[in-house]
Amino acid sequence: MIPFLFFVAAAATLAGGLGVVLARNPVHSALFLVMTLVSVAVLFLIQDAELVAAVQVIVYASAIVVLFLFVIMLLGVDRQESMRDRIPYQRPAAIALGVILLAQLLWLAGHEWVTGQETASGVPIEGGGFGGNVERVARVLFTDYMWAFEITAVLLVIAVVGAVVLARRSGQKGEPVDDVDEAATEGVDA
């Protein structure tokens, strides 16, 4: 089973890497990067490096790629996008998946988390656990340093929203934002 998983993850890594380079749309390229990073995380899991795999998914496949997507979207603000849905059932499917995710999060809020720590309203459920260094890091991160972790997340979200507001405000003054000096181009016309 392990060799099969290795070859599937290796093929997905190579396909994602080629997709990053060959995709014409930068958003598609970022999604191929997510595919590559998750496939590399699977390769780490095969090697029994659970902590590195978790860091690979949490830091790189989620946080870094989200920042890439923000930059891509900020650079492409001046392009007009079609509001027509290419896939007719995409919005209802996204709403349904969002409701399912919200239901799962609400259900987990009343039960034991992965670290084994009880929630405010729940009782511990027996069994489960990762073991090893991942369990120790998760327990410390989500029990002793939970508020610092959450406050850092809120500060990062505020910083991203502030950057988006500042970027949109600088482009809405009625003048195009160019890097070309107008004084240098006046002498070229003569």
Tab-separated table of N, CA and C in Angstrom, residues 4-85:
chain	number	residue	atom	x	y	z
A	4	PHE	N	2.211	2.231	-3.470
A	4	PHE	CA	1.136	2.795	-4.286
A	4	PHE	C	0.885	4.255	-3.908
A	5	LEU	N	0.797	4.533	-2.593
A	5	LEU	CA	0.605	5.905	-2.136
A	5	LEU	C	1.761	6.808	-2.556
A	6	PHE	N	2.977	6.269	-2.493
A	6	PHE	CA	4.144	7.055	-2.903
A	6	PHE	C	4.042	7.446	-4.372
A	7	PHE	N	3.715	6.487	-5.235
A	7	PHE	CA	3.658	6.790	-6.661
A	7	PHE	C	2.507	7.741	-6.997
A	8	VAL	N	1.383	7.603	-6.307
A	8	VAL	CA	0.263	8.526	-6.538
A	8	VAL	C	0.648	9.939	-6.092
A	9	ALA	N	1.249	10.066	-4.895
A	9	ALA	CA	1.647	11.386	-4.399
A	9	ALA	C	2.757	11.987	-5.254
A	10	ALA	N	3.701	11.156	-5.699
A	10	ALA	CA	4.775	11.658	-6.550
A	10	ALA	C	4.234	12.140	-7.896
A	11	ALA	N	3.295	11.392	-8.470
A	11	ALA	CA	2.692	11.804	-9.743
A	11	ALA	C	1.892	13.092	-9.565
A	12	ALA	N	1.164	13.204	-8.454
A	12	ALA	CA	0.408	14.430	-8.195
A	12	ALA	C	1.348	15.620	-7.984
A	13	THR	N	2.487	15.384	-7.335
A	13	THR	CA	3.466	16.454	-7.137
A	13	THR	C	4.021	16.930	-8.470
A	14	LEU	N	4.391	15.989	-9.331
A	14	LEU	CA	4.922	16.370	-10.642
A	14	LEU	C	3.861	17.054	-11.499
A	15	ALA	N	2.645	16.542	-11.487
A	15	ALA	CA	1.566	17.158	-12.271
A	15	ALA	C	1.262	18.563	-11.753
A	16	GLY	N	1.239	18.739	-10.435
A	16	GLY	CA	1.008	20.067	-9.871
A	16	GLY	C	2.124	21.038	-10.203
A	17	GLY	N	3.362	20.563	-10.159
A	17	GLY	CA	4.492	21.419	-10.521
A	17	GLY	C	4.438	21.859	-11.974
A	18	LEU	N	4.098	20.935	-12.846
A	18	LEU	CA	3.942	21.302	-14.259
A	18	LEU	C	2.768	22.259	-14.445
A	19	GLY	N	1.698	22.042	-13.686
A	19	GLY	CA	0.550	22.947	-13.776
A	19	GLY	C	0.886	24.354	-13.321
A	20	VAL	N	1.734	24.482	-12.293
A	20	VAL	CA	2.145	25.808	-11.825
A	20	VAL	C	2.862	26.556	-12.931
A	21	VAL	N	3.734	25.854	-13.635
A	21	VAL	CA	4.540	26.501	-14.660
A	21	VAL	C	3.747	26.738	-15.949
A	22	LEU	N	2.889	25.814	-16.322
A	22	LEU	CA	2.231	25.871	-17.620
A	22	LEU	C	0.861	26.544	-17.624
A	23	ALA	N	0.268	26.780	-16.465
A	23	ALA	CA	-1.069	27.386	-16.426
A	23	ALA	C	-1.008	28.834	-16.891
A	24	ARG	N	-1.974	29.218	-17.720
A	24	ARG	CA	-2.019	30.597	-18.212
A	24	ARG	C	-2.653	31.534	-17.197
A	25	ASN	N	-3.629	31.063	-16.460
A	25	ASN	CA	-4.317	31.872	-15.464
A	25	ASN	C	-3.534	31.796	-14.148
A	26	PRO	N	-3.172	32.932	-13.548
A	26	PRO	CA	-2.391	32.883	-12.308
A	26	PRO	C	-3.142	32.245	-11.135
A	27	VAL	N	-4.469	32.360	-11.115
A	27	VAL	CA	-5.233	31.722	-10.041
A	27	VAL	C	-5.148	30.203	-10.179
A	28	HIS	N	-5.235	29.708	-11.406
A	28	HIS	CA	-5.089	28.270	-11.631
A	28	HIS	C	-3.688	27.805	-11.238
A	29	SER	N	-2.704	28.643	-11.516
A	29	SER	CA	-1.332	28.318	-11.122
A	29	SER	C	-1.207	28.200	-9.606
A	30	ALA	N	-1.863	29.104	-8.866
A	30	ALA	CA	-1.830	29.033	-7.403
A	30	ALA	C	-2.547	27.781	-6.897
A	31	LEU	N	-3.616	27.388	-7.562
A	31	LEU	CA	-4.315	26.164	-7.152
A	31	LEU	C	-3.474	24.917	-7.445
A	32	PHE	N	-2.741	24.930	-8.542
A	32	PHE	CA	-1.813	23.830	-8.797
A	32	PHE	C	-0.707	23.800	-7.743
A	33	LEU	N	-0.307	24.974	-7.245
A	33	LEU	CA	0.686	25.022	-6.175
A	33	LEU	C	0.139	24.369	-4.906
A	34	VAL	N	-1.137	24.598	-4.607
A	34	VAL	CA	-1.768	23.934	-3.453
A	34	VAL	C	-1.714	22.424	-3.638
A	35	MET	N	-2.037	21.969	-4.844
A	35	MET	CA	-1.992	20.526	-5.129
A	35	MET	C	-0.588	19.968	-4.904
A	36	THR	N	0.413	20.696	-5.356
A	36	THR	CA	1.795	20.252	-5.179
A	36	THR	C	2.177	20.193	-3.706
A	37	LEU	N	1.821	21.217	-2.951
A	37	LEU	CA	2.199	21.261	-1.540
A	37	LEU	C	1.488	20.189	-0.720
A	38	VAL	N	0.231	19.918	-1.023
A	38	VAL	CA	-0.483	18.853	-0.306
A	38	VAL	C	0.106	17.491	-0.672
A	39	SER	N	0.495	17.310	-1.914
A	39	SER	CA	1.119	16.045	-2.320
A	39	SER	C	2.459	15.839	-1.615
A	40	VAL	N	3.211	16.916	-1.451
A	40	VAL	CA	4.475	16.821	-0.709
A	40	VAL	C	4.188	16.479	0.757
A	41	ALA	N	3.103	17.020	1.320
A	41	ALA	CA	2.728	16.675	2.688
A	41	ALA	C	2.404	15.190	2.809
A	42	VAL	N	1.767	14.625	1.798
A	42	VAL	CA	1.500	13.177	1.809
A	42	VAL	C	2.815	12.400	1.780
A	43	LEU	N	3.775	12.877	1.002
A	43	LEU	CA	5.088	12.223	0.980
A	43	LEU	C	5.755	12.295	2.357
A	44	PHE	N	5.598	13.410	3.060
A	44	PHE	CA	6.129	13.507	4.423
A	44	PHE	C	5.432	12.519	5.350
A	45	LEU	N	4.118	12.363	5.189
A	45	LEU	CA	3.393	11.399	6.027
A	45	LEU	C	3.873	9.979	5.781
A	46	ILE	N	4.197	9.656	4.553
A	46	ILE	CA	4.711	8.319	4.240
A	46	ILE	C	6.026	8.072	4.983
A	47	GLN	N	6.805	9.137	5.174
A	47	GLN	CA	8.091	9.015	5.876
A	47	GLN	C	7.953	9.172	7.390
A	48	ASP	N	6.713	9.151	7.917
A	48	ASP	CA	6.431	9.280	9.356
A	48	ASP	C	6.897	10.616	9.925
A	49	ALA	N	6.798	11.677	9.132
A	49	ALA	CA	7.122	13.028	9.602
A	49	ALA	C	5.820	13.820	9.699
A	50	GLU	N	5.012	13.499	10.716
A	50	GLU	CA	3.682	14.087	10.831
A	50	GLU	C	3.733	15.588	11.081
A	51	LEU	N	4.666	16.034	11.914
A	51	LEU	CA	4.746	17.454	12.229
A	51	LEU	C	5.115	18.268	10.985
A	52	VAL	N	6.071	17.785	10.224
A	52	VAL	CA	6.469	18.492	9.011
A	52	VAL	C	5.315	18.504	8.004
A	53	ALA	N	4.573	17.417	7.919
A	53	ALA	CA	3.413	17.372	7.021
A	53	ALA	C	2.346	18.359	7.469
A	54	ALA	N	2.107	18.439	8.765
A	54	ALA	CA	1.113	19.391	9.270
A	54	ALA	C	1.545	20.824	9.008
A	55	VAL	N	2.817	21.119	9.231
A	55	VAL	CA	3.334	22.459	8.948
A	55	VAL	C	3.241	22.750	7.454
A	56	GLN	N	3.520	21.764	6.631
A	56	GLN	CA	3.433	21.925	5.176
A	56	GLN	C	2.022	22.333	4.756
A	57	VAL	N	1.025	21.700	5.330
A	57	VAL	CA	-0.358	22.005	4.960
A	57	VAL	C	-0.812	23.322	5.587
A	58	ILE	N	-0.532	23.504	6.877
A	58	ILE	CA	-1.041	24.693	7.579
A	58	ILE	C	-0.350	25.955	7.097
A	59	VAL	N	0.975	25.935	7.022
A	59	VAL	CA	1.705	27.157	6.693
A	59	VAL	C	1.754	27.392	5.188
A	60	TYR	N	2.230	26.408	4.457
A	60	TYR	CA	2.462	26.641	3.035
A	60	TYR	C	1.192	26.510	2.207
A	61	ALA	N	0.492	25.394	2.313
A	61	ALA	CA	-0.648	25.156	1.440
A	61	ALA	C	-1.824	26.062	1.766
A	62	SER	N	-1.887	26.587	2.973
A	62	SER	CA	-3.010	27.472	3.278
A	62	SER	C	-2.563	28.927	3.358
A	63	ALA	N	-1.705	29.269	4.284
A	63	ALA	CA	-1.384	30.674	4.527
A	63	ALA	C	-0.619	31.321	3.378
A	64	ILE	N	0.442	30.693	2.922
A	64	ILE	CA	1.272	31.299	1.879
A	64	ILE	C	0.502	31.397	0.568
A	65	VAL	N	-0.237	30.359	0.210
A	65	VAL	CA	-0.990	30.394	-1.049
A	65	VAL	C	-2.112	31.419	-0.971
A	66	VAL	N	-2.721	31.604	0.202
A	66	VAL	CA	-3.740	32.653	0.341
A	66	VAL	C	-3.108	34.025	0.119
A	67	LEU	N	-1.911	34.243	0.643
A	67	LEU	CA	-1.222	35.505	0.375
A	67	LEU	C	-0.912	35.663	-1.109
A	68	PHE	N	-0.491	34.594	-1.780
A	68	PHE	CA	-0.271	34.642	-3.227
A	68	PHE	C	-1.547	35.046	-3.942
A	69	LEU	N	-2.673	34.468	-3.540
A	69	LEU	CA	-3.945	34.784	-4.184
A	69	LEU	C	-4.339	36.238	-3.948
A	70	PHE	N	-4.080	36.765	-2.754
A	70	PHE	CA	-4.357	38.181	-2.517
A	70	PHE	C	-3.516	39.053	-3.440
A	71	VAL	N	-2.257	38.746	-3.593
A	71	VAL	CA	-1.391	39.534	-4.473
A	71	VAL	C	-1.870	39.425	-5.917
A	72	ILE	N	-2.216	38.224	-6.354
A	72	ILE	CA	-2.701	38.035	-7.719
A	72	ILE	C	-3.967	38.851	-7.944
A	73	MET	N	-4.865	38.821	-6.979
A	73	MET	CA	-6.112	39.558	-7.141
A	73	MET	C	-5.902	41.067	-7.055
A	74	LEU	N	-4.965	41.514	-6.240
A	74	LEU	CA	-4.687	42.946	-6.180
A	74	LEU	C	-4.021	43.444	-7.454
A	75	LEU	N	-3.175	42.645	-8.053
A	75	LEU	CA	-2.531	43.058	-9.300
A	75	LEU	C	-3.492	43.026	-10.470
A	76	GLY	N	-4.509	42.186	-10.408
A	76	GLY	CA	-5.448	42.075	-11.505
A	76	GLY	C	-6.722	42.845	-11.283
A	77	VAL	N	-6.689	43.924	-10.476
A	77	VAL	CA	-7.893	44.677	-10.161
A	77	VAL	C	-8.436	45.401	-11.381
A	78	ASP	N	-7.569	45.848	-12.289
A	78	ASP	CA	-8.025	46.651	-13.413
A	78	ASP	C	-8.690	45.837	-14.513
A	79	ARG	N	-8.618	44.529	-14.483
A	79	ARG	CA	-9.256	43.709	-15.499
A	79	ARG	C	-10.732	43.554	-15.198
A	80	GLN	N	-11.535	43.576	-16.232
A	80	GLN	CA	-12.964	43.339	-16.082
A	80	GLN	C	-13.220	41.842	-16.116
A	81	GLU	N	-13.966	41.370	-15.159
A	81	GLU	CA	-14.317	39.962	-15.094
A	81	GLU	C	-15.780	39.799	-15.455
A	82	SER	N	-16.085	38.730	-16.112
A	82	SER	CA	-17.458	38.424	-16.460
A	82	SER	C	-18.193	37.941	-15.213
A	83	MET	N	-19.403	38.435	-15.001
A	83	MET	CA	-20.196	38.017	-13.852
A	83	MET	C	-21.036	36.780	-14.170
A	84	ARG	N	-20.948	36.288	-15.370
A	84	ARG	CA	-21.702	35.106	-15.780
A	84	ARG	C	-21.014	33.863	-15.223
A	85	ASP	N	-21.812	32.970	-14.667
A	85	ASP	CA	-21.275	31.721	-14.130
A	85	ASP	C	-20.981	30.759	-15.267
